[in-house]
GROMACS .gro file of C-alpha atoms in nm:
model
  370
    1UNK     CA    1   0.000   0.000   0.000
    2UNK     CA    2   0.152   0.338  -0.105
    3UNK     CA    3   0.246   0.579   0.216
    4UNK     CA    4   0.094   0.840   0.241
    5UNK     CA    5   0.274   1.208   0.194
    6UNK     CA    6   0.201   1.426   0.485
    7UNK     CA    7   0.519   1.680   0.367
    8UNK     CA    8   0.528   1.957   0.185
    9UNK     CA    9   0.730   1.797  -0.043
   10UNK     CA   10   0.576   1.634  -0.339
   11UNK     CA   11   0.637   1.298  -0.462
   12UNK     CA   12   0.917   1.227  -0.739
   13UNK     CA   13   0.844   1.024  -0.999
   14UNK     CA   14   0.962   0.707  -1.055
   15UNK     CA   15   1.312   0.620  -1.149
   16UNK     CA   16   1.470   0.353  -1.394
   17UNK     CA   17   1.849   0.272  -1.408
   18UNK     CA   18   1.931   0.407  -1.780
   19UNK     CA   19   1.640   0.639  -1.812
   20UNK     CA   20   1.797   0.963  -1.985
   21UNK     CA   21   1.944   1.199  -1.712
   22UNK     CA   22   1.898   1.486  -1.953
   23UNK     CA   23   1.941   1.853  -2.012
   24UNK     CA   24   1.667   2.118  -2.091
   25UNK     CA   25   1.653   2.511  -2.178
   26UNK     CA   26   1.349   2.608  -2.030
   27UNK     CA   27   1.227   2.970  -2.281
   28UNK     CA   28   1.042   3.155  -2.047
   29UNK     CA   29   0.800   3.451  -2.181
   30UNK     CA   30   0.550   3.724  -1.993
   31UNK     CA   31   0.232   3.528  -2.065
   32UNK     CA   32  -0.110   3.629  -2.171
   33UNK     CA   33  -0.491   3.559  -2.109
   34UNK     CA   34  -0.628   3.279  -2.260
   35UNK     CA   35  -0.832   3.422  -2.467
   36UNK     CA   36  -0.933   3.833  -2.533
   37UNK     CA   37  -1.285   3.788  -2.304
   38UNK     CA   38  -1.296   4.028  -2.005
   39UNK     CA   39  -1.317   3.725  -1.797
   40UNK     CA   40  -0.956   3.588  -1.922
   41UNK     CA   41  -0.817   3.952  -1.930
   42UNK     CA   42  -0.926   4.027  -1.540
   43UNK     CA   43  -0.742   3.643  -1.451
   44UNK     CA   44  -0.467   3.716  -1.620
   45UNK     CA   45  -0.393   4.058  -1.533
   46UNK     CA   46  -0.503   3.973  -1.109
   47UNK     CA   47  -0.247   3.693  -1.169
   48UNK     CA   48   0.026   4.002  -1.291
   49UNK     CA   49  -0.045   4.312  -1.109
   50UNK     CA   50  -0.017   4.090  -0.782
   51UNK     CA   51   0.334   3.991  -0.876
   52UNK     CA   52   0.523   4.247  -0.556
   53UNK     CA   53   0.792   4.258  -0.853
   54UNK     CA   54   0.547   4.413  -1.050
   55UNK     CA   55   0.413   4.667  -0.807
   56UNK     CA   56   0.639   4.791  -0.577
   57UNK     CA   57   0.385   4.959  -0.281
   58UNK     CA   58   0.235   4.802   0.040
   59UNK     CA   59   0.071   4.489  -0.007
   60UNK     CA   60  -0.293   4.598   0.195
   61UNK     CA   61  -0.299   4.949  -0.002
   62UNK     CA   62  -0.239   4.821  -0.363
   63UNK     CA   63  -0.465   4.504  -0.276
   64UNK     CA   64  -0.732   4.753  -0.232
   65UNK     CA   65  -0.656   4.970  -0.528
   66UNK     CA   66  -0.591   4.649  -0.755
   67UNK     CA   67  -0.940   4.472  -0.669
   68UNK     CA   68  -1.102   4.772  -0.562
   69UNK     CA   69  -1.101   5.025  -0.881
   70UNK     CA   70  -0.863   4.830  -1.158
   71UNK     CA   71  -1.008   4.505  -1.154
   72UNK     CA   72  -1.331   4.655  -1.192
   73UNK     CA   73  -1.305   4.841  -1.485
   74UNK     CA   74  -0.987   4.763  -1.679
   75UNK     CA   75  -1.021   4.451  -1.799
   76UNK     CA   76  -1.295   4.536  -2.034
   77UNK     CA   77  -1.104   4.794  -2.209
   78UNK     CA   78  -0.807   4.561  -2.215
   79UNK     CA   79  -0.984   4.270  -2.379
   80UNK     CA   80  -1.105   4.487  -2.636
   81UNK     CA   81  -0.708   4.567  -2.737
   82UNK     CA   82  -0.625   4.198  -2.707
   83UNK     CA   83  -0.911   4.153  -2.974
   84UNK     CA   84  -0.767   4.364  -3.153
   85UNK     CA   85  -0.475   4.156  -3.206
   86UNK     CA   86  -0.567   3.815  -3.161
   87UNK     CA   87  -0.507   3.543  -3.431
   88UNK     CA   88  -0.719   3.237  -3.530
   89UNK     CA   89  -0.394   3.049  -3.352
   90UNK     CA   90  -0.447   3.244  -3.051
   91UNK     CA   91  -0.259   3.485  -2.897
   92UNK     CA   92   0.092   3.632  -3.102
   93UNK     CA   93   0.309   3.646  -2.762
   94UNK     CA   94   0.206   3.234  -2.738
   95UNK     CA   95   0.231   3.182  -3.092
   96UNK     CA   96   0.585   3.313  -3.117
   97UNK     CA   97   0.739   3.215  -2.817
   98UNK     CA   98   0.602   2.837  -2.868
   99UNK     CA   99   0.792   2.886  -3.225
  100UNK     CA  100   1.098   3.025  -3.057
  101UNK     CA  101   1.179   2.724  -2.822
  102UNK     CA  102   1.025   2.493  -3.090
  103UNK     CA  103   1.316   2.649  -3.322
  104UNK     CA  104   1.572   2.635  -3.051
  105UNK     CA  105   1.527   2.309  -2.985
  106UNK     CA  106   1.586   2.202  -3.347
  107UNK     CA  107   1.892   2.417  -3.371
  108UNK     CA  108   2.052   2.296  -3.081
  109UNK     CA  109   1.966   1.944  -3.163
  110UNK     CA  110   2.095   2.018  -3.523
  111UNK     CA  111   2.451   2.086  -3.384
  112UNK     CA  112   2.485   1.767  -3.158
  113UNK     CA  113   2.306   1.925  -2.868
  114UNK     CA  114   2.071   1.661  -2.725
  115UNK     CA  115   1.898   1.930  -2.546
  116UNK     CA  116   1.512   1.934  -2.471
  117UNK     CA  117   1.325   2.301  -2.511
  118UNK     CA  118   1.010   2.401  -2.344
  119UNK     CA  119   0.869   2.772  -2.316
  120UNK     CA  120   0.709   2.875  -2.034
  121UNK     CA  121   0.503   3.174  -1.904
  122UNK     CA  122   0.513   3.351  -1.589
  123UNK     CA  123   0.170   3.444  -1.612
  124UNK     CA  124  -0.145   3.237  -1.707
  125UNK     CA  125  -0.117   2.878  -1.879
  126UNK     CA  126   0.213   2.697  -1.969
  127UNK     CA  127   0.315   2.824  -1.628
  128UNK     CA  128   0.676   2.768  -1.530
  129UNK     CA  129   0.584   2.581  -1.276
  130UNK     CA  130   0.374   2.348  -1.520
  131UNK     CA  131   0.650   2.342  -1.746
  132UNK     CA  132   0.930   2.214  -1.501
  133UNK     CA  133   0.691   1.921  -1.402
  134UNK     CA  134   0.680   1.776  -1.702
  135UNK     CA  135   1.024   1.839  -1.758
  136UNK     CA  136   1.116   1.654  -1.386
  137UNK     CA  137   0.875   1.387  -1.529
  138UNK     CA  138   1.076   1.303  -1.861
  139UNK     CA  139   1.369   1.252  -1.597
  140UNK     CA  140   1.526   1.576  -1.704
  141UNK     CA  141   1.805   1.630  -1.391
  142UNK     CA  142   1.971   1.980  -1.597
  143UNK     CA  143   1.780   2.302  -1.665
  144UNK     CA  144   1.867   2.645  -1.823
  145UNK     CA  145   1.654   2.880  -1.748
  146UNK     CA  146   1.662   3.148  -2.104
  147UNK     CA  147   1.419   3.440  -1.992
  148UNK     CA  148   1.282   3.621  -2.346
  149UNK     CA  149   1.424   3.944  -2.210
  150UNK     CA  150   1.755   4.069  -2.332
  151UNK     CA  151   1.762   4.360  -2.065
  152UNK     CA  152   1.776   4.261  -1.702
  153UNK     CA  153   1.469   4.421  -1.440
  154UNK     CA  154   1.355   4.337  -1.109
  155UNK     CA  155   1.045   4.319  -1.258
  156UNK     CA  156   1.069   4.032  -1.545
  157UNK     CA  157   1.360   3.854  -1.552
  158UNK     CA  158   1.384   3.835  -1.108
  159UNK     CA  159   1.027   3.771  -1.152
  160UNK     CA  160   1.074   3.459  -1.392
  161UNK     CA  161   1.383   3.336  -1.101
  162UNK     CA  162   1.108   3.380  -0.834
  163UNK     CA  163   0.842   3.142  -1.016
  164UNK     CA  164   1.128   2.907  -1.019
  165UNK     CA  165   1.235   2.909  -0.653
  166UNK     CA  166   0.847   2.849  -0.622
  167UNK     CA  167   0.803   2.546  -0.767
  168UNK     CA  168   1.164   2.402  -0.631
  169UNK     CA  169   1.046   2.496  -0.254
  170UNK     CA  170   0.781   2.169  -0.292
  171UNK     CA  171   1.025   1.929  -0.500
  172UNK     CA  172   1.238   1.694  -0.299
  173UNK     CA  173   1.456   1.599  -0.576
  174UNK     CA  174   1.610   1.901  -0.723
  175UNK     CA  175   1.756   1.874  -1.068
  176UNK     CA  176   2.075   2.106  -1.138
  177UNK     CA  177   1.989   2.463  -1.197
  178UNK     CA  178   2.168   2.760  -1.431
  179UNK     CA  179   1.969   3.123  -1.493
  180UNK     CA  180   2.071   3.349  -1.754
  181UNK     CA  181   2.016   3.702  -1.610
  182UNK     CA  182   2.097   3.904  -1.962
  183UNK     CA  183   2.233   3.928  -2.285
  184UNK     CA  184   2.147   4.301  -2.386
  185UNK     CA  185   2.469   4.335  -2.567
  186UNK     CA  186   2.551   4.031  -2.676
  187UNK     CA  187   2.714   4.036  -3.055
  188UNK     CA  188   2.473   3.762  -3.172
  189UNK     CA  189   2.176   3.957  -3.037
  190UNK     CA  190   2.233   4.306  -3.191
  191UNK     CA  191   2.375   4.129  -3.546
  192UNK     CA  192   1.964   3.997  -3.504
  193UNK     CA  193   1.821   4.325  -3.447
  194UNK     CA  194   2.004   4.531  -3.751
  195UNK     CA  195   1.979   4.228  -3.994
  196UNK     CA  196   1.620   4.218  -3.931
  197UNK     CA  197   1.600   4.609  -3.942
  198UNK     CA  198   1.802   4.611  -4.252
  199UNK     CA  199   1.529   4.374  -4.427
  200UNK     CA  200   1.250   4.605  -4.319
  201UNK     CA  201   1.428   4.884  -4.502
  202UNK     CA  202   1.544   4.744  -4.815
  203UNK     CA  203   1.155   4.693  -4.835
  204UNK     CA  204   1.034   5.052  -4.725
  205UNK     CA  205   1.346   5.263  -4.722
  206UNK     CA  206   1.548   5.454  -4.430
  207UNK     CA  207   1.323   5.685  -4.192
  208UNK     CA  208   1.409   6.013  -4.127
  209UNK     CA  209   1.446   5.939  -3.770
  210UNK     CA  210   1.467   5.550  -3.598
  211UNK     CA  211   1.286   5.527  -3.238
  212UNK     CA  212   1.374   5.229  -3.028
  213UNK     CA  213   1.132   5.200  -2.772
  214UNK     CA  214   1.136   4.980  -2.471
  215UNK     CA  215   0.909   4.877  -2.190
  216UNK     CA  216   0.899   5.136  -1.965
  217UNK     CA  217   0.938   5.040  -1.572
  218UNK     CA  218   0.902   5.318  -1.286
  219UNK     CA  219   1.142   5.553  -1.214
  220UNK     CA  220   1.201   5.448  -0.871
  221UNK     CA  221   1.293   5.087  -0.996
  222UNK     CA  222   1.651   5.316  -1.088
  223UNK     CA  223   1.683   5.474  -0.784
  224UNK     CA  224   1.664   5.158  -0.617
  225UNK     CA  225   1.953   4.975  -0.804
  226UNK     CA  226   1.766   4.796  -1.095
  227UNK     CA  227   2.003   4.763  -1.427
  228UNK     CA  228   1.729   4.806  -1.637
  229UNK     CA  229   1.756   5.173  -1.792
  230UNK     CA  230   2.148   5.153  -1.826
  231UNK     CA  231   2.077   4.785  -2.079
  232UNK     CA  232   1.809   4.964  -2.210
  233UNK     CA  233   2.034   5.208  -2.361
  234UNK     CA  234   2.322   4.978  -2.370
  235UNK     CA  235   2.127   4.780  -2.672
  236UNK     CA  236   2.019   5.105  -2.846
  237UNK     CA  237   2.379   5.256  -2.867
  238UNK     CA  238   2.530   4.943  -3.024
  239UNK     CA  239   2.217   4.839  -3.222
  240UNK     CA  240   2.259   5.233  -3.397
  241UNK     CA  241   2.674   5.147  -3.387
  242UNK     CA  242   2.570   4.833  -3.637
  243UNK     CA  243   2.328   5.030  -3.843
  244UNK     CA  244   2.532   5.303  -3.914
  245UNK     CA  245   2.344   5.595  -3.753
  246UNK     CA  246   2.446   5.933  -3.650
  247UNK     CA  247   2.323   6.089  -3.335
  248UNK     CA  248   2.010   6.291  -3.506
  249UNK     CA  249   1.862   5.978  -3.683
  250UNK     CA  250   1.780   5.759  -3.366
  251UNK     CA  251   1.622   5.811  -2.999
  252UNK     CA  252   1.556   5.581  -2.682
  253UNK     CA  253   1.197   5.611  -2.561
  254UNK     CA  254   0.997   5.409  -2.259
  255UNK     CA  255   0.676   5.270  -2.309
  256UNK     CA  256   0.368   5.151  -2.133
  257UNK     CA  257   0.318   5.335  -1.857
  258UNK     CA  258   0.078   5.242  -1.585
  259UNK     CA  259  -0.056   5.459  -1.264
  260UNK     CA  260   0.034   5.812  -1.224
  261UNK     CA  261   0.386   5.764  -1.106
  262UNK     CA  262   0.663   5.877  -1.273
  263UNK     CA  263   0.815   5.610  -1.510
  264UNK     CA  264   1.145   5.587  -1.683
  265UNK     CA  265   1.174   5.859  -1.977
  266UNK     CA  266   1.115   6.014  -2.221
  267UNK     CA  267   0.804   5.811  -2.291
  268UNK     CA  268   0.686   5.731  -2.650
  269UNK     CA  269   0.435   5.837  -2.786
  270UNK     CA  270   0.493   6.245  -2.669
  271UNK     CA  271   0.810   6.152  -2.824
  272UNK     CA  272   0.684   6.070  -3.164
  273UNK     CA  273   0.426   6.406  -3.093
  274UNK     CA  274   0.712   6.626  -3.047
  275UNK     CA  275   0.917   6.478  -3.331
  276UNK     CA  276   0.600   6.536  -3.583
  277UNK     CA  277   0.561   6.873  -3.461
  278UNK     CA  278   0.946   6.972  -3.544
  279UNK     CA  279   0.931   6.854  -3.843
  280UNK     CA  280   1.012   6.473  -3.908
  281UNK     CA  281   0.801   6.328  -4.134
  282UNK     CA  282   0.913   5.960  -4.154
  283UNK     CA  283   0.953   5.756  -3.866
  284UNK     CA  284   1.048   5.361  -3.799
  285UNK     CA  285   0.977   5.239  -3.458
  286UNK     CA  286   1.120   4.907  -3.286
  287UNK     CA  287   1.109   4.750  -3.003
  288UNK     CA  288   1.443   4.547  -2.913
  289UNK     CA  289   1.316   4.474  -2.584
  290UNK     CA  290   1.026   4.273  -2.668
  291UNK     CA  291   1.161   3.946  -2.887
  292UNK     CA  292   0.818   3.843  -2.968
  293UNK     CA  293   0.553   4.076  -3.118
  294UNK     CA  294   0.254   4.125  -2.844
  295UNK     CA  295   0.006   4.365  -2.713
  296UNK     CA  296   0.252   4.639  -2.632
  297UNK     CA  297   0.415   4.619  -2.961
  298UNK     CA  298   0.116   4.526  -3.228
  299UNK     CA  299  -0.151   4.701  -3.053
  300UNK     CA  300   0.024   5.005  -2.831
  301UNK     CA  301   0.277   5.085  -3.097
  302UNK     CA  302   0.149   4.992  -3.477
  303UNK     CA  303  -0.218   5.090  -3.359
  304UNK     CA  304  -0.191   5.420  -3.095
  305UNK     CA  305   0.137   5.524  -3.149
  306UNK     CA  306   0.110   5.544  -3.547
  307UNK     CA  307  -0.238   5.731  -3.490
  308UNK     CA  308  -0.068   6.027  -3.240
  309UNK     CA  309   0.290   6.090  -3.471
  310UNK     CA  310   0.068   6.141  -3.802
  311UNK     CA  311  -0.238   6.291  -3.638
  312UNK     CA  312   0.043   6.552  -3.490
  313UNK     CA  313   0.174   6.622  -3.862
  314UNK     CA  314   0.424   6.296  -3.906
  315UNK     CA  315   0.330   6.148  -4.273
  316UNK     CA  316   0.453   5.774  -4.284
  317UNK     CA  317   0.490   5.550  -3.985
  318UNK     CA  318   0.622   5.193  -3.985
  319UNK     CA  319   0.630   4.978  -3.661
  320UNK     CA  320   0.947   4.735  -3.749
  321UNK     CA  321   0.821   4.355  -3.596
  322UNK     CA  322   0.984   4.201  -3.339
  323UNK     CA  323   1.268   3.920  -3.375
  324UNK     CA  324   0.989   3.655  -3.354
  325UNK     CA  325   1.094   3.365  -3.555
  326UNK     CA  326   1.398   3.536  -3.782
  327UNK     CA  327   1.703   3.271  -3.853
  328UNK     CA  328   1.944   3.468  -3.740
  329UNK     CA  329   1.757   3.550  -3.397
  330UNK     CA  330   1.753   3.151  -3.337
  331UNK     CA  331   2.073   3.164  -3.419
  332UNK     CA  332   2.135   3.384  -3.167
  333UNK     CA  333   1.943   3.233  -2.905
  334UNK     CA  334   2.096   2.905  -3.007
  335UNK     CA  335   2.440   3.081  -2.923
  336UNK     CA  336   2.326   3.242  -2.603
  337UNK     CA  337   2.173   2.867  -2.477
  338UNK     CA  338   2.502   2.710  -2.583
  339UNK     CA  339   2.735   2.947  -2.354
  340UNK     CA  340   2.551   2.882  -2.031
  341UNK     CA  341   2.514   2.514  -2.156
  342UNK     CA  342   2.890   2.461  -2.112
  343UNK     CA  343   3.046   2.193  -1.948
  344UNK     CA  344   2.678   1.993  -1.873
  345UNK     CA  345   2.649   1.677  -2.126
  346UNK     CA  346   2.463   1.753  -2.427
  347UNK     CA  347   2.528   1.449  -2.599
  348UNK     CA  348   2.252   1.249  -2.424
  349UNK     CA  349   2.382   1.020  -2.187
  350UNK     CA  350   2.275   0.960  -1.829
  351UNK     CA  351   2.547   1.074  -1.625
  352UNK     CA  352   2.345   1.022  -1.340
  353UNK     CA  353   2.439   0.616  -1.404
  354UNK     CA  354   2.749   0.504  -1.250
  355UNK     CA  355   2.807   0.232  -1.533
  356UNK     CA  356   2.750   0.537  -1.783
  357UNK     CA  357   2.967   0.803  -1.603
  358UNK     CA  358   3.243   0.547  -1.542
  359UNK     CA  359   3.206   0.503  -1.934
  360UNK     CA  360   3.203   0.836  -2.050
  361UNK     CA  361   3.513   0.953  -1.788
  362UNK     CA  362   3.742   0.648  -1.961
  363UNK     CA  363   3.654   0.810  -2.246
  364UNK     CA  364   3.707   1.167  -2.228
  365UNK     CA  365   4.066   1.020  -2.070
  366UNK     CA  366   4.135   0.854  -2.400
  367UNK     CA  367   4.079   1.157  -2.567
  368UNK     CA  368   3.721   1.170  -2.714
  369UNK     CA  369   3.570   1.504  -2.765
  370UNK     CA  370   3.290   1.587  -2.503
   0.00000   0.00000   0.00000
């Protein structure tokens, strides 16, 4: 008769001698609701906005304001913007990350990497937490964790680490652990961004002026310590080194701003106002931050930020798409994944077996390549 677990621990599955003791990247994205109803939207975003990375006040006071006045009445007007953008395969920010790790996975395998890829959300279905279970399940015993977002902040990539300390507070059996806290300037990375830029304007021409715009976080996140703003700009200054640009063709501008706090600046869209209304008529905007068009990018950007530059005198706006599923981003993601993979086996054998470590070790000796 099975005991009984009465710990907090959970129970591990079962093990077989010779089972693969394997190694996995685990992609990790933002999330999104299920689907663009109010209902979804108010889960998802009660599941977010009560993230203390996200929202930096007193628990009580923002518990209040949270279910109190935003609960209440933003969802609504959010689902109608996720409608906006949402594809008969669901929602873009699922679609592309699910292509992503699907991608990396091949490319990894493709070079000899035996490597298994999952994505994951930190919000709503596909949790991380979800997502490392089955992992543990297939025996998995290695795990990168590859956040989506090139640019270190409390509030995402910490975030994504604190989901994972989560789930590993109820396992008993831990398997070995690596996080990959940035790669904002990483050569493979901003080769990605100006290829892809490049494309777009071989297609539509050069703008008059480039705007990279980020996610915006608040103000007080700097103050505090959080790398966020110096990466931001990090990225932009060697992404306009590749392209070529000279100091009056590009800006850095912070986006999505919630509450009436002040946020990191100069935001975007009374940046693309004031650029309209001095006199620059053609405008690209991109979003390095985001590697997988969404709701801030398709809907915030190519939808309200195009309206407010040409209704303030601007006459051609193009929103430049994210990195999504470009070669030379996997390629680049591949690259990232295979730095922190270092010196874990990635040629698929159990190392976890004594008669297969003893095996491998006598062979390494005799000079075979790892």
């Amino acid at each position: 008769m099975p005991q009984k677990n009465n710990s907090r621990f959970g129970t591990e599955p079962p093990y077989h001698h010779g089972q693969g003791g394997g190694v996995a990247v685990l992609y990790c994205n933002l999330g999104t609701p299920d689907s663009p109803s109010p209902k979804d939207v108010r889960r998802y975003l009660a599941e977010f906005l009560s993230d203390p990375r996200v929202v930096e006040i007193p628990r009580l006071l923002w518990w209040c304001i949270l279910h109190g006045i935003i609960l209440r009445f933003r969802p609504r007007a959010s689902a109608r913007k996720y409608a906006s953008i949402w594809t008969d395969q669901g929602s873009p920010l699922a679609l592309w990350t699910r292509q992503q790790a699907q991608a990396l996975q091949q490319r990894l395998r493709g070079a000899g990497k035996q490597v298994t890829v999952l994505h994951a959300m930190r919000y709503g279905q596909d949790s991380i937490a979800q997502q490392l279970d089955v992992l543990k399940a297939q025996g998995i015993q290695r795990v990168l964790v590859l956040p989506a977002y090139p640019q270190y902040s409390g509030t995402t990539t910490a975030s994504v680490f604190d989901a994972v300390y989560s789930w590993a507070h109820r396992i008993r059996s831990l398997p070995e652990m690596r996080f990959v806290n940035r790669y904002h300037d990483h050569p493979a990375y901003i080769a990605a961004l100006a290829a892809s830029i490049r494309k777009r304007w071989a297609l539509s021409g050069r703008p008059d002026r480039l705007l990279m715009s980020f996610h915006g976080v608040p103000l007080r996140t700097l103050q505090l310590g959080d790398p966020y703003h110096c990466e931001c700009h990090k990225t932009a200054r060697l992404l306009a080194q590749a392209l070529g640009l000279k100091k009056d063709e590009w800006g850095v501008s912070f986006q999505s701003r919630l509450g009436r706090a002040q946020w990191l600046q100069p935001y975007t869209e009374p940046t693309l106002v004031q650029w309209a209304q001095t006199g620059v008529r053609k405008v690209h905007v991109v979003c390095p931050g985001f590697t997988a068009d969404c709701l801030e990018t398709l809907e915030e950007i190519a939808m309200e930020a195009r309206h407010a530059f040409l209704d303030a005198g601007g006459t051609e706006f193009h929103y430049l798409p994210c990195l999504n599923d470009e070669d030379q981003w996997i390629d680049a993601l591949a690259d990232i994944a295979a730095l922190h993979l270092q010196g874990w086996p990635l040629d698929g054998a159990d190392t976890s077996d004594p008669a297969a470590l003893e095996s491998r070790s006598l062979a390494l000796a005799m000079g075979a390549p790892d």
